[in-house]
């Protein structure tokens, strides 16, 4: 087993070109990718492999890197295919957030597909870290930054210390 930092670097090297094309990573820098990559678990999916079935609680999001997946209505509707999730697309983010049970089957469609799986628990950890950083930024800005915490109800700016400007505004 490789150390996490080495595993992340190898994954970035192996998948960087494919991941840069994926809609989830579109216009993201390497730091974002290095933050998210350890949360993603690679999965090989063969034709007919079932990722989830009708009635399953979906707590994963699937990022298709190669190949395609088939979204089907199940046996009662003769496995009617209603959508194909192709390479560079993702699926499951809405189900994952809503704690809904699946009304679909998701199966491998291509002979060989590569999928990254993001578990809800890991997604929530990333979201908490993200929003904690925003809140910390606002708290630290409040020290001297004059933050309007109650906007739009009031335009009163809150700060702990007032640092007067030494020079005139120079942008214009």
mmCIF file with all atom_site columns, C-alpha atoms in Angstrom:
data_model
loop_
_atom_site.group_PDB
_atom_site.id
_atom_site.type_symbol
_atom_site.label_atom_id
_atom_site.label_alt_id
_atom_site.label_comp_id
_atom_site.label_asym_id
_atom_site.label_entity_id
_atom_site.label_seq_id
_atom_site.pdbx_PDB_ins_code
_atom_site.Cartn_x
_atom_site.Cartn_y
_atom_site.Cartn_z
_atom_site.occupancy
_atom_site.B_iso_or_equiv
_atom_site.pdbx_formal_charge
_atom_site.auth_seq_id
_atom_site.auth_comp_id
_atom_site.auth_asym_id
_atom_site.auth_atom_id
_atom_site.pdbx_PDB_model_num
ATOM 1   C CA . UNK A 1 1   ? 0.000   0.000  0.000   1.00 0.00 ? 1   UNK A CA 1
ATOM 2   C CA . UNK A 1 2   ? 1.347   3.386  -1.058  1.00 0.00 ? 2   UNK A CA 1
ATOM 3   C CA . UNK A 1 3   ? 1.383   6.475  1.158   1.00 0.00 ? 3   UNK A CA 1
ATOM 4   C CA . UNK A 1 4   ? -1.560  8.794  0.377   1.00 0.00 ? 4   UNK A CA 1
ATOM 5   C CA . UNK A 1 5   ? 0.603   11.575 -1.053  1.00 0.00 ? 5   UNK A CA 1
ATOM 6   C CA . UNK A 1 6   ? 2.334   9.201  -3.484  1.00 0.00 ? 6   UNK A CA 1
ATOM 7   C CA . UNK A 1 7   ? -0.971  7.525  -4.393  1.00 0.00 ? 7   UNK A CA 1
ATOM 8   C CA . UNK A 1 8   ? -2.540  10.937 -5.091  1.00 0.00 ? 8   UNK A CA 1
ATOM 9   C CA . UNK A 1 9   ? 0.373   12.041 -7.258  1.00 0.00 ? 9   UNK A CA 1
ATOM 10  C CA . UNK A 1 10  ? 0.275   8.785  -9.241  1.00 0.00 ? 10  UNK A CA 1
ATOM 11  C CA . UNK A 1 11  ? -3.487  9.064  -9.692  1.00 0.00 ? 11  UNK A CA 1
ATOM 12  C CA . UNK A 1 12  ? -3.111  12.652 -10.858 1.00 0.00 ? 12  UNK A CA 1
ATOM 13  C CA . UNK A 1 13  ? -0.420  11.646 -13.347 1.00 0.00 ? 13  UNK A CA 1
ATOM 14  C CA . UNK A 1 14  ? -2.450  8.655  -14.597 1.00 0.00 ? 14  UNK A CA 1
ATOM 15  C CA . UNK A 1 15  ? -5.819  10.390 -14.897 1.00 0.00 ? 15  UNK A CA 1
ATOM 16  C CA . UNK A 1 16  ? -4.958  14.090 -15.275 1.00 0.00 ? 16  UNK A CA 1
ATOM 17  C CA . UNK A 1 17  ? -5.818  14.327 -18.978 1.00 0.00 ? 17  UNK A CA 1
ATOM 18  C CA . UNK A 1 18  ? -9.040  12.332 -18.571 1.00 0.00 ? 18  UNK A CA 1
ATOM 19  C CA . UNK A 1 19  ? -10.065 14.200 -15.421 1.00 0.00 ? 19  UNK A CA 1
ATOM 20  C CA . UNK A 1 20  ? -9.412  17.647 -16.918 1.00 0.00 ? 20  UNK A CA 1
ATOM 21  C CA . UNK A 1 21  ? -11.987 16.807 -19.618 1.00 0.00 ? 21  UNK A CA 1
ATOM 22  C CA . UNK A 1 22  ? -14.605 15.668 -17.070 1.00 0.00 ? 22  UNK A CA 1
ATOM 23  C CA . UNK A 1 23  ? -17.402 18.167 -16.346 1.00 0.00 ? 23  UNK A CA 1
ATOM 24  C CA . UNK A 1 24  ? -16.815 17.792 -12.579 1.00 0.00 ? 24  UNK A CA 1
ATOM 25  C CA . UNK A 1 25  ? -13.205 18.992 -12.931 1.00 0.00 ? 25  UNK A CA 1
ATOM 26  C CA . UNK A 1 26  ? -13.754 21.475 -15.742 1.00 0.00 ? 26  UNK A CA 1
ATOM 27  C CA . UNK A 1 27  ? -11.731 24.689 -15.206 1.00 0.00 ? 27  UNK A CA 1
ATOM 28  C CA . UNK A 1 28  ? -10.348 23.444 -11.864 1.00 0.00 ? 28  UNK A CA 1
ATOM 29  C CA . UNK A 1 29  ? -6.724  23.805 -10.855 1.00 0.00 ? 29  UNK A CA 1
ATOM 30  C CA . UNK A 1 30  ? -4.432  21.023 -9.645  1.00 0.00 ? 30  UNK A CA 1
ATOM 31  C CA . UNK A 1 31  ? -4.977  21.932 -5.970  1.00 0.00 ? 31  UNK A CA 1
ATOM 32  C CA . UNK A 1 32  ? -8.701  21.217 -6.264  1.00 0.00 ? 32  UNK A CA 1
ATOM 33  C CA . UNK A 1 33  ? -7.952  17.959 -8.038  1.00 0.00 ? 33  UNK A CA 1
ATOM 34  C CA . UNK A 1 34  ? -5.426  16.941 -5.370  1.00 0.00 ? 34  UNK A CA 1
ATOM 35  C CA . UNK A 1 35  ? -7.995  17.723 -2.673  1.00 0.00 ? 35  UNK A CA 1
ATOM 36  C CA . UNK A 1 36  ? -10.768 15.685 -4.320  1.00 0.00 ? 36  UNK A CA 1
ATOM 37  C CA . UNK A 1 37  ? -8.738  12.760 -5.708  1.00 0.00 ? 37  UNK A CA 1
ATOM 38  C CA . UNK A 1 38  ? -8.209  11.017 -2.340  1.00 0.00 ? 38  UNK A CA 1
ATOM 39  C CA . UNK A 1 39  ? -11.987 11.027 -1.860  1.00 0.00 ? 39  UNK A CA 1
ATOM 40  C CA . UNK A 1 40  ? -12.615 9.251  -5.171  1.00 0.00 ? 40  UNK A CA 1
ATOM 41  C CA . UNK A 1 41  ? -12.439 5.486  -5.397  1.00 0.00 ? 41  UNK A CA 1
ATOM 42  C CA . UNK A 1 42  ? -11.708 3.976  -8.821  1.00 0.00 ? 42  UNK A CA 1
ATOM 43  C CA . UNK A 1 43  ? -14.022 1.213  -9.960  1.00 0.00 ? 43  UNK A CA 1
ATOM 44  C CA . UNK A 1 44  ? -13.903 -1.002 -13.058 1.00 0.00 ? 44  UNK A CA 1
ATOM 45  C CA . UNK A 1 45  ? -17.363 -1.803 -14.381 1.00 0.00 ? 45  UNK A CA 1
ATOM 46  C CA . UNK A 1 46  ? -18.052 -4.524 -16.929 1.00 0.00 ? 46  UNK A CA 1
ATOM 47  C CA . UNK A 1 47  ? -21.123 -4.822 -19.139 1.00 0.00 ? 47  UNK A CA 1
ATOM 48  C CA . UNK A 1 48  ? -24.065 -5.901 -16.970 1.00 0.00 ? 48  UNK A CA 1
ATOM 49  C CA . UNK A 1 49  ? -22.423 -5.102 -13.611 1.00 0.00 ? 49  UNK A CA 1
ATOM 50  C CA . UNK A 1 50  ? -25.005 -3.551 -11.290 1.00 0.00 ? 50  UNK A CA 1
ATOM 51  C CA . UNK A 1 51  ? -23.991 -0.356 -9.468  1.00 0.00 ? 51  UNK A CA 1
ATOM 52  C CA . UNK A 1 52  ? -27.362 -0.001 -7.752  1.00 0.00 ? 52  UNK A CA 1
ATOM 53  C CA . UNK A 1 53  ? -30.861 -1.400 -8.108  1.00 0.00 ? 53  UNK A CA 1
ATOM 54  C CA . UNK A 1 54  ? -34.418 -0.214 -7.620  1.00 0.00 ? 54  UNK A CA 1
ATOM 55  C CA . UNK A 1 55  ? -35.059 0.376  -3.913  1.00 0.00 ? 55  UNK A CA 1
ATOM 56  C CA . UNK A 1 56  ? -31.390 0.871  -2.954  1.00 0.00 ? 56  UNK A CA 1
ATOM 57  C CA . UNK A 1 57  ? -30.466 3.961  -0.972  1.00 0.00 ? 57  UNK A CA 1
ATOM 58  C CA . UNK A 1 58  ? -27.994 5.863  -3.107  1.00 0.00 ? 58  UNK A CA 1
ATOM 59  C CA . UNK A 1 59  ? -25.118 7.288  -1.117  1.00 0.00 ? 59  UNK A CA 1
ATOM 60  C CA . UNK A 1 60  ? -22.645 7.571  -3.983  1.00 0.00 ? 60  UNK A CA 1
ATOM 61  C CA . UNK A 1 61  ? -21.964 9.777  -6.967  1.00 0.00 ? 61  UNK A CA 1
ATOM 62  C CA . UNK A 1 62  ? -20.463 8.217  -10.092 1.00 0.00 ? 62  UNK A CA 1
ATOM 63  C CA . UNK A 1 63  ? -18.015 10.016 -12.381 1.00 0.00 ? 63  UNK A CA 1
ATOM 64  C CA . UNK A 1 64  ? -17.673 8.109  -15.645 1.00 0.00 ? 64  UNK A CA 1
ATOM 65  C CA . UNK A 1 65  ? -14.129 8.337  -16.968 1.00 0.00 ? 65  UNK A CA 1
ATOM 66  C CA . UNK A 1 66  ? -14.288 5.741  -19.748 1.00 0.00 ? 66  UNK A CA 1
ATOM 67  C CA . UNK A 1 67  ? -17.128 3.756  -21.262 1.00 0.00 ? 67  UNK A CA 1
ATOM 68  C CA . UNK A 1 68  ? -20.793 4.202  -20.392 1.00 0.00 ? 68  UNK A CA 1
ATOM 69  C CA . UNK A 1 69  ? -23.457 3.227  -17.878 1.00 0.00 ? 69  UNK A CA 1
ATOM 70  C CA . UNK A 1 70  ? -27.101 2.380  -18.550 1.00 0.00 ? 70  UNK A CA 1
ATOM 71  C CA . UNK A 1 71  ? -29.941 3.803  -16.461 1.00 0.00 ? 71  UNK A CA 1
ATOM 72  C CA . UNK A 1 72  ? -32.903 1.417  -16.659 1.00 0.00 ? 72  UNK A CA 1
ATOM 73  C CA . UNK A 1 73  ? -36.425 1.202  -15.259 1.00 0.00 ? 73  UNK A CA 1
ATOM 74  C CA . UNK A 1 74  ? -36.002 -2.420 -14.133 1.00 0.00 ? 74  UNK A CA 1
ATOM 75  C CA . UNK A 1 75  ? -37.602 -5.795 -14.818 1.00 0.00 ? 75  UNK A CA 1
ATOM 76  C CA . UNK A 1 76  ? -41.196 -4.642 -14.371 1.00 0.00 ? 76  UNK A CA 1
ATOM 77  C CA . UNK A 1 77  ? -40.652 -2.368 -17.401 1.00 0.00 ? 77  UNK A CA 1
ATOM 78  C CA . UNK A 1 78  ? -38.548 -4.934 -19.286 1.00 0.00 ? 78  UNK A CA 1
ATOM 79  C CA . UNK A 1 79  ? -35.308 -3.116 -18.344 1.00 0.00 ? 79  UNK A CA 1
ATOM 80  C CA . UNK A 1 80  ? -36.242 -0.138 -20.503 1.00 0.00 ? 80  UNK A CA 1
ATOM 81  C CA . UNK A 1 81  ? -33.152 2.036  -20.893 1.00 0.00 ? 81  UNK A CA 1
ATOM 82  C CA . UNK A 1 82  ? -34.046 5.658  -20.235 1.00 0.00 ? 82  UNK A CA 1
ATOM 83  C CA . UNK A 1 83  ? -30.575 7.207  -20.288 1.00 0.00 ? 83  UNK A CA 1
ATOM 84  C CA . UNK A 1 84  ? -26.943 6.496  -21.006 1.00 0.00 ? 84  UNK A CA 1
ATOM 85  C CA . UNK A 1 85  ? -24.318 8.114  -18.789 1.00 0.00 ? 85  UNK A CA 1
ATOM 86  C CA . UNK A 1 86  ? -21.286 8.508  -21.011 1.00 0.00 ? 86  UNK A CA 1
ATOM 87  C CA . UNK A 1 87  ? -17.629 9.292  -20.409 1.00 0.00 ? 87  UNK A CA 1
ATOM 88  C CA . UNK A 1 88  ? -17.050 12.738 -18.845 1.00 0.00 ? 88  UNK A CA 1
ATOM 89  C CA . UNK A 1 89  ? -20.518 12.760 -17.252 1.00 0.00 ? 89  UNK A CA 1
ATOM 90  C CA . UNK A 1 90  ? -21.590 12.168 -13.675 1.00 0.00 ? 90  UNK A CA 1
ATOM 91  C CA . UNK A 1 91  ? -24.642 10.641 -12.043 1.00 0.00 ? 91  UNK A CA 1
ATOM 92  C CA . UNK A 1 92  ? -26.111 10.288 -8.572  1.00 0.00 ? 92  UNK A CA 1
ATOM 93  C CA . UNK A 1 93  ? -25.388 13.694 -7.042  1.00 0.00 ? 93  UNK A CA 1
ATOM 94  C CA . UNK A 1 94  ? -29.064 14.563 -6.583  1.00 0.00 ? 94  UNK A CA 1
ATOM 95  C CA . UNK A 1 95  ? -30.025 11.138 -5.209  1.00 0.00 ? 95  UNK A CA 1
ATOM 96  C CA . UNK A 1 96  ? -27.048 11.300 -2.850  1.00 0.00 ? 96  UNK A CA 1
ATOM 97  C CA . UNK A 1 97  ? -28.101 14.653 -1.406  1.00 0.00 ? 97  UNK A CA 1
ATOM 98  C CA . UNK A 1 98  ? -31.794 13.770 -1.041  1.00 0.00 ? 98  UNK A CA 1
ATOM 99  C CA . UNK A 1 99  ? -31.414 10.348 0.627   1.00 0.00 ? 99  UNK A CA 1
ATOM 100 C CA . UNK A 1 100 ? -33.886 8.991  -1.921  1.00 0.00 ? 100 UNK A CA 1
ATOM 101 C CA . UNK A 1 101 ? -34.335 5.367  -2.780  1.00 0.00 ? 101 UNK A CA 1
ATOM 102 C CA . UNK A 1 102 ? -33.549 4.550  -6.372  1.00 0.00 ? 102 UNK A CA 1
ATOM 103 C CA . UNK A 1 103 ? -36.378 4.075  -8.810  1.00 0.00 ? 103 UNK A CA 1
ATOM 104 C CA . UNK A 1 104 ? -33.803 2.927  -11.399 1.00 0.00 ? 104 UNK A CA 1
ATOM 105 C CA . UNK A 1 105 ? -31.190 0.283  -12.023 1.00 0.00 ? 105 UNK A CA 1
ATOM 106 C CA . UNK A 1 106 ? -27.716 1.516  -12.974 1.00 0.00 ? 106 UNK A CA 1
ATOM 107 C CA . UNK A 1 107 ? -25.643 -1.010 -14.887 1.00 0.00 ? 107 UNK A CA 1
ATOM 108 C CA . UNK A 1 108 ? -22.484 -1.128 -16.932 1.00 0.00 ? 108 UNK A CA 1
ATOM 109 C CA . UNK A 1 109 ? -23.268 -0.683 -20.629 1.00 0.00 ? 109 UNK A CA 1
ATOM 110 C CA . UNK A 1 110 ? -19.810 -0.776 -22.219 1.00 0.00 ? 110 UNK A CA 1
ATOM 111 C CA . UNK A 1 111 ? -17.651 -3.853 -22.309 1.00 0.00 ? 111 UNK A CA 1
ATOM 112 C CA . UNK A 1 112 ? -15.243 -2.108 -19.932 1.00 0.00 ? 112 UNK A CA 1
ATOM 113 C CA . UNK A 1 113 ? -15.867 1.161  -18.092 1.00 0.00 ? 113 UNK A CA 1
ATOM 114 C CA . UNK A 1 114 ? -13.816 3.179  -15.618 1.00 0.00 ? 114 UNK A CA 1
ATOM 115 C CA . UNK A 1 115 ? -15.773 5.020  -12.952 1.00 0.00 ? 115 UNK A CA 1
ATOM 116 C CA . UNK A 1 116 ? -14.772 7.093  -9.949  1.00 0.00 ? 116 UNK A CA 1
ATOM 117 C CA . UNK A 1 117 ? -17.090 6.784  -6.963  1.00 0.00 ? 117 UNK A CA 1
ATOM 118 C CA . UNK A 1 118 ? -17.559 9.560  -4.418  1.00 0.00 ? 118 UNK A CA 1
ATOM 119 C CA . UNK A 1 119 ? -19.266 8.400  -1.210  1.00 0.00 ? 119 UNK A CA 1
ATOM 120 C CA . UNK A 1 120 ? -21.743 10.693 0.527   1.00 0.00 ? 120 UNK A CA 1
ATOM 121 C CA . UNK A 1 121 ? -19.675 10.689 3.726   1.00 0.00 ? 121 UNK A CA 1
ATOM 122 C CA . UNK A 1 122 ? -16.593 11.909 1.846   1.00 0.00 ? 122 UNK A CA 1
ATOM 123 C CA . UNK A 1 123 ? -18.676 14.462 -0.065  1.00 0.00 ? 123 UNK A CA 1
ATOM 124 C CA . UNK A 1 124 ? -20.057 15.832 3.211   1.00 0.00 ? 124 UNK A CA 1
ATOM 125 C CA . UNK A 1 125 ? -16.569 16.091 4.725   1.00 0.00 ? 125 UNK A CA 1
ATOM 126 C CA . UNK A 1 126 ? -15.391 18.064 1.688   1.00 0.00 ? 126 UNK A CA 1
ATOM 127 C CA . UNK A 1 127 ? -18.465 20.336 1.879   1.00 0.00 ? 127 UNK A CA 1
ATOM 128 C CA . UNK A 1 128 ? -17.915 20.985 5.606   1.00 0.00 ? 128 UNK A CA 1
ATOM 129 C CA . UNK A 1 129 ? -14.267 21.859 4.989   1.00 0.00 ? 129 UNK A CA 1
ATOM 130 C CA . UNK A 1 130 ? -15.231 24.137 2.097   1.00 0.00 ? 130 UNK A CA 1
ATOM 131 C CA . UNK A 1 131 ? -17.894 26.072 4.015   1.00 0.00 ? 131 UNK A CA 1
ATOM 132 C CA . UNK A 1 132 ? -15.757 26.188 7.180   1.00 0.00 ? 132 UNK A CA 1
ATOM 133 C CA . UNK A 1 133 ? -13.030 27.879 5.160   1.00 0.00 ? 133 UNK A CA 1
ATOM 134 C CA . UNK A 1 134 ? -15.490 30.460 3.856   1.00 0.00 ? 134 UNK A CA 1
ATOM 135 C CA . UNK A 1 135 ? -16.767 31.170 7.363   1.00 0.00 ? 135 UNK A CA 1
ATOM 136 C CA . UNK A 1 136 ? -13.211 31.411 8.735   1.00 0.00 ? 136 UNK A CA 1
ATOM 137 C CA . UNK A 1 137 ? -12.373 33.854 5.935   1.00 0.00 ? 137 UNK A CA 1
ATOM 138 C CA . UNK A 1 138 ? -15.353 36.043 6.877   1.00 0.00 ? 138 UNK A CA 1
ATOM 139 C CA . UNK A 1 139 ? -14.466 35.923 10.582  1.00 0.00 ? 139 UNK A CA 1
ATOM 140 C CA . UNK A 1 140 ? -10.872 36.932 9.887   1.00 0.00 ? 140 UNK A CA 1
ATOM 141 C CA . UNK A 1 141 ? -12.012 39.695 7.524   1.00 0.00 ? 141 UNK A CA 1
ATOM 142 C CA . UNK A 1 142 ? -14.221 41.044 10.297  1.00 0.00 ? 142 UNK A CA 1
ATOM 143 C CA . UNK A 1 143 ? -11.134 42.009 12.302  1.00 0.00 ? 143 UNK A CA 1
ATOM 144 C CA . UNK A 1 144 ? -10.345 44.955 9.998   1.00 0.00 ? 144 UNK A CA 1
ATOM 145 C CA . UNK A 1 145 ? -12.320 44.291 6.808   1.00 0.00 ? 145 UNK A CA 1
ATOM 146 C CA . UNK A 1 146 ? -15.672 45.902 7.611   1.00 0.00 ? 146 UNK A CA 1
ATOM 147 C CA . UNK A 1 147 ? -18.041 43.038 6.794   1.00 0.00 ? 147 UNK A CA 1
ATOM 148 C CA . UNK A 1 148 ? -21.760 43.759 6.421   1.00 0.00 ? 148 UNK A CA 1
ATOM 149 C CA . UNK A 1 149 ? -22.968 40.671 8.313   1.00 0.00 ? 149 UNK A CA 1
ATOM 150 C CA . UNK A 1 150 ? -26.651 41.636 8.331   1.00 0.00 ? 150 UNK A CA 1
ATOM 151 C CA . UNK A 1 151 ? -26.889 42.709 4.676   1.00 0.00 ? 151 UNK A CA 1
ATOM 152 C CA . UNK A 1 152 ? -29.470 43.208 3.056   1.00 0.00 ? 152 UNK A CA 1
ATOM 153 C CA . UNK A 1 153 ? -31.348 44.134 6.237   1.00 0.00 ? 153 UNK A CA 1
ATOM 154 C CA . UNK A 1 154 ? -28.832 46.795 7.150   1.00 0.00 ? 154 UNK A CA 1
ATOM 155 C CA . UNK A 1 155 ? -25.695 48.305 5.601   1.00 0.00 ? 155 UNK A CA 1
ATOM 156 C CA . UNK A 1 156 ? -23.873 48.517 8.933   1.00 0.00 ? 156 UNK A CA 1
ATOM 157 C CA . UNK A 1 157 ? -20.322 47.255 8.585   1.00 0.00 ? 157 UNK A CA 1
ATOM 158 C CA . UNK A 1 158 ? -18.839 45.305 11.500  1.00 0.00 ? 158 UNK A CA 1
ATOM 159 C CA . UNK A 1 159 ? -15.151 45.306 12.384  1.00 0.00 ? 159 UNK A CA 1
ATOM 160 C CA . UNK A 1 160 ? -12.961 45.049 15.466  1.00 0.00 ? 160 UNK A CA 1
ATOM 161 C CA . UNK A 1 161 ? -10.322 47.590 14.544  1.00 0.00 ? 161 UNK A CA 1
ATOM 162 C CA . UNK A 1 162 ? -10.485 50.571 12.213  1.00 0.00 ? 162 UNK A CA 1
ATOM 163 C CA . UNK A 1 163 ? -7.399  50.957 10.062  1.00 0.00 ? 163 UNK A CA 1
ATOM 164 C CA . UNK A 1 164 ? -7.508  54.398 8.434   1.00 0.00 ? 164 UNK A CA 1
ATOM 165 C CA . UNK A 1 165 ? -6.286  54.720 4.852   1.00 0.00 ? 165 UNK A CA 1
ATOM 166 C CA . UNK A 1 166 ? -2.871  56.367 4.530   1.00 0.00 ? 166 UNK A CA 1
ATOM 167 C CA . UNK A 1 167 ? -3.163  57.009 0.782   1.00 0.00 ? 167 UNK A CA 1
ATOM 168 C CA . UNK A 1 168 ? -5.999  58.068 -1.497  1.00 0.00 ? 168 UNK A CA 1
ATOM 169 C CA . UNK A 1 169 ? -7.824  55.483 -3.526  1.00 0.00 ? 169 UNK A CA 1
ATOM 170 C CA . UNK A 1 170 ? -5.458  54.847 -6.456  1.00 0.00 ? 170 UNK A CA 1
ATOM 171 C CA . UNK A 1 171 ? -7.376  52.543 -8.796  1.00 0.00 ? 171 UNK A CA 1
ATOM 172 C CA . UNK A 1 172 ? -9.070  55.238 -10.910 1.00 0.00 ? 172 UNK A CA 1
#
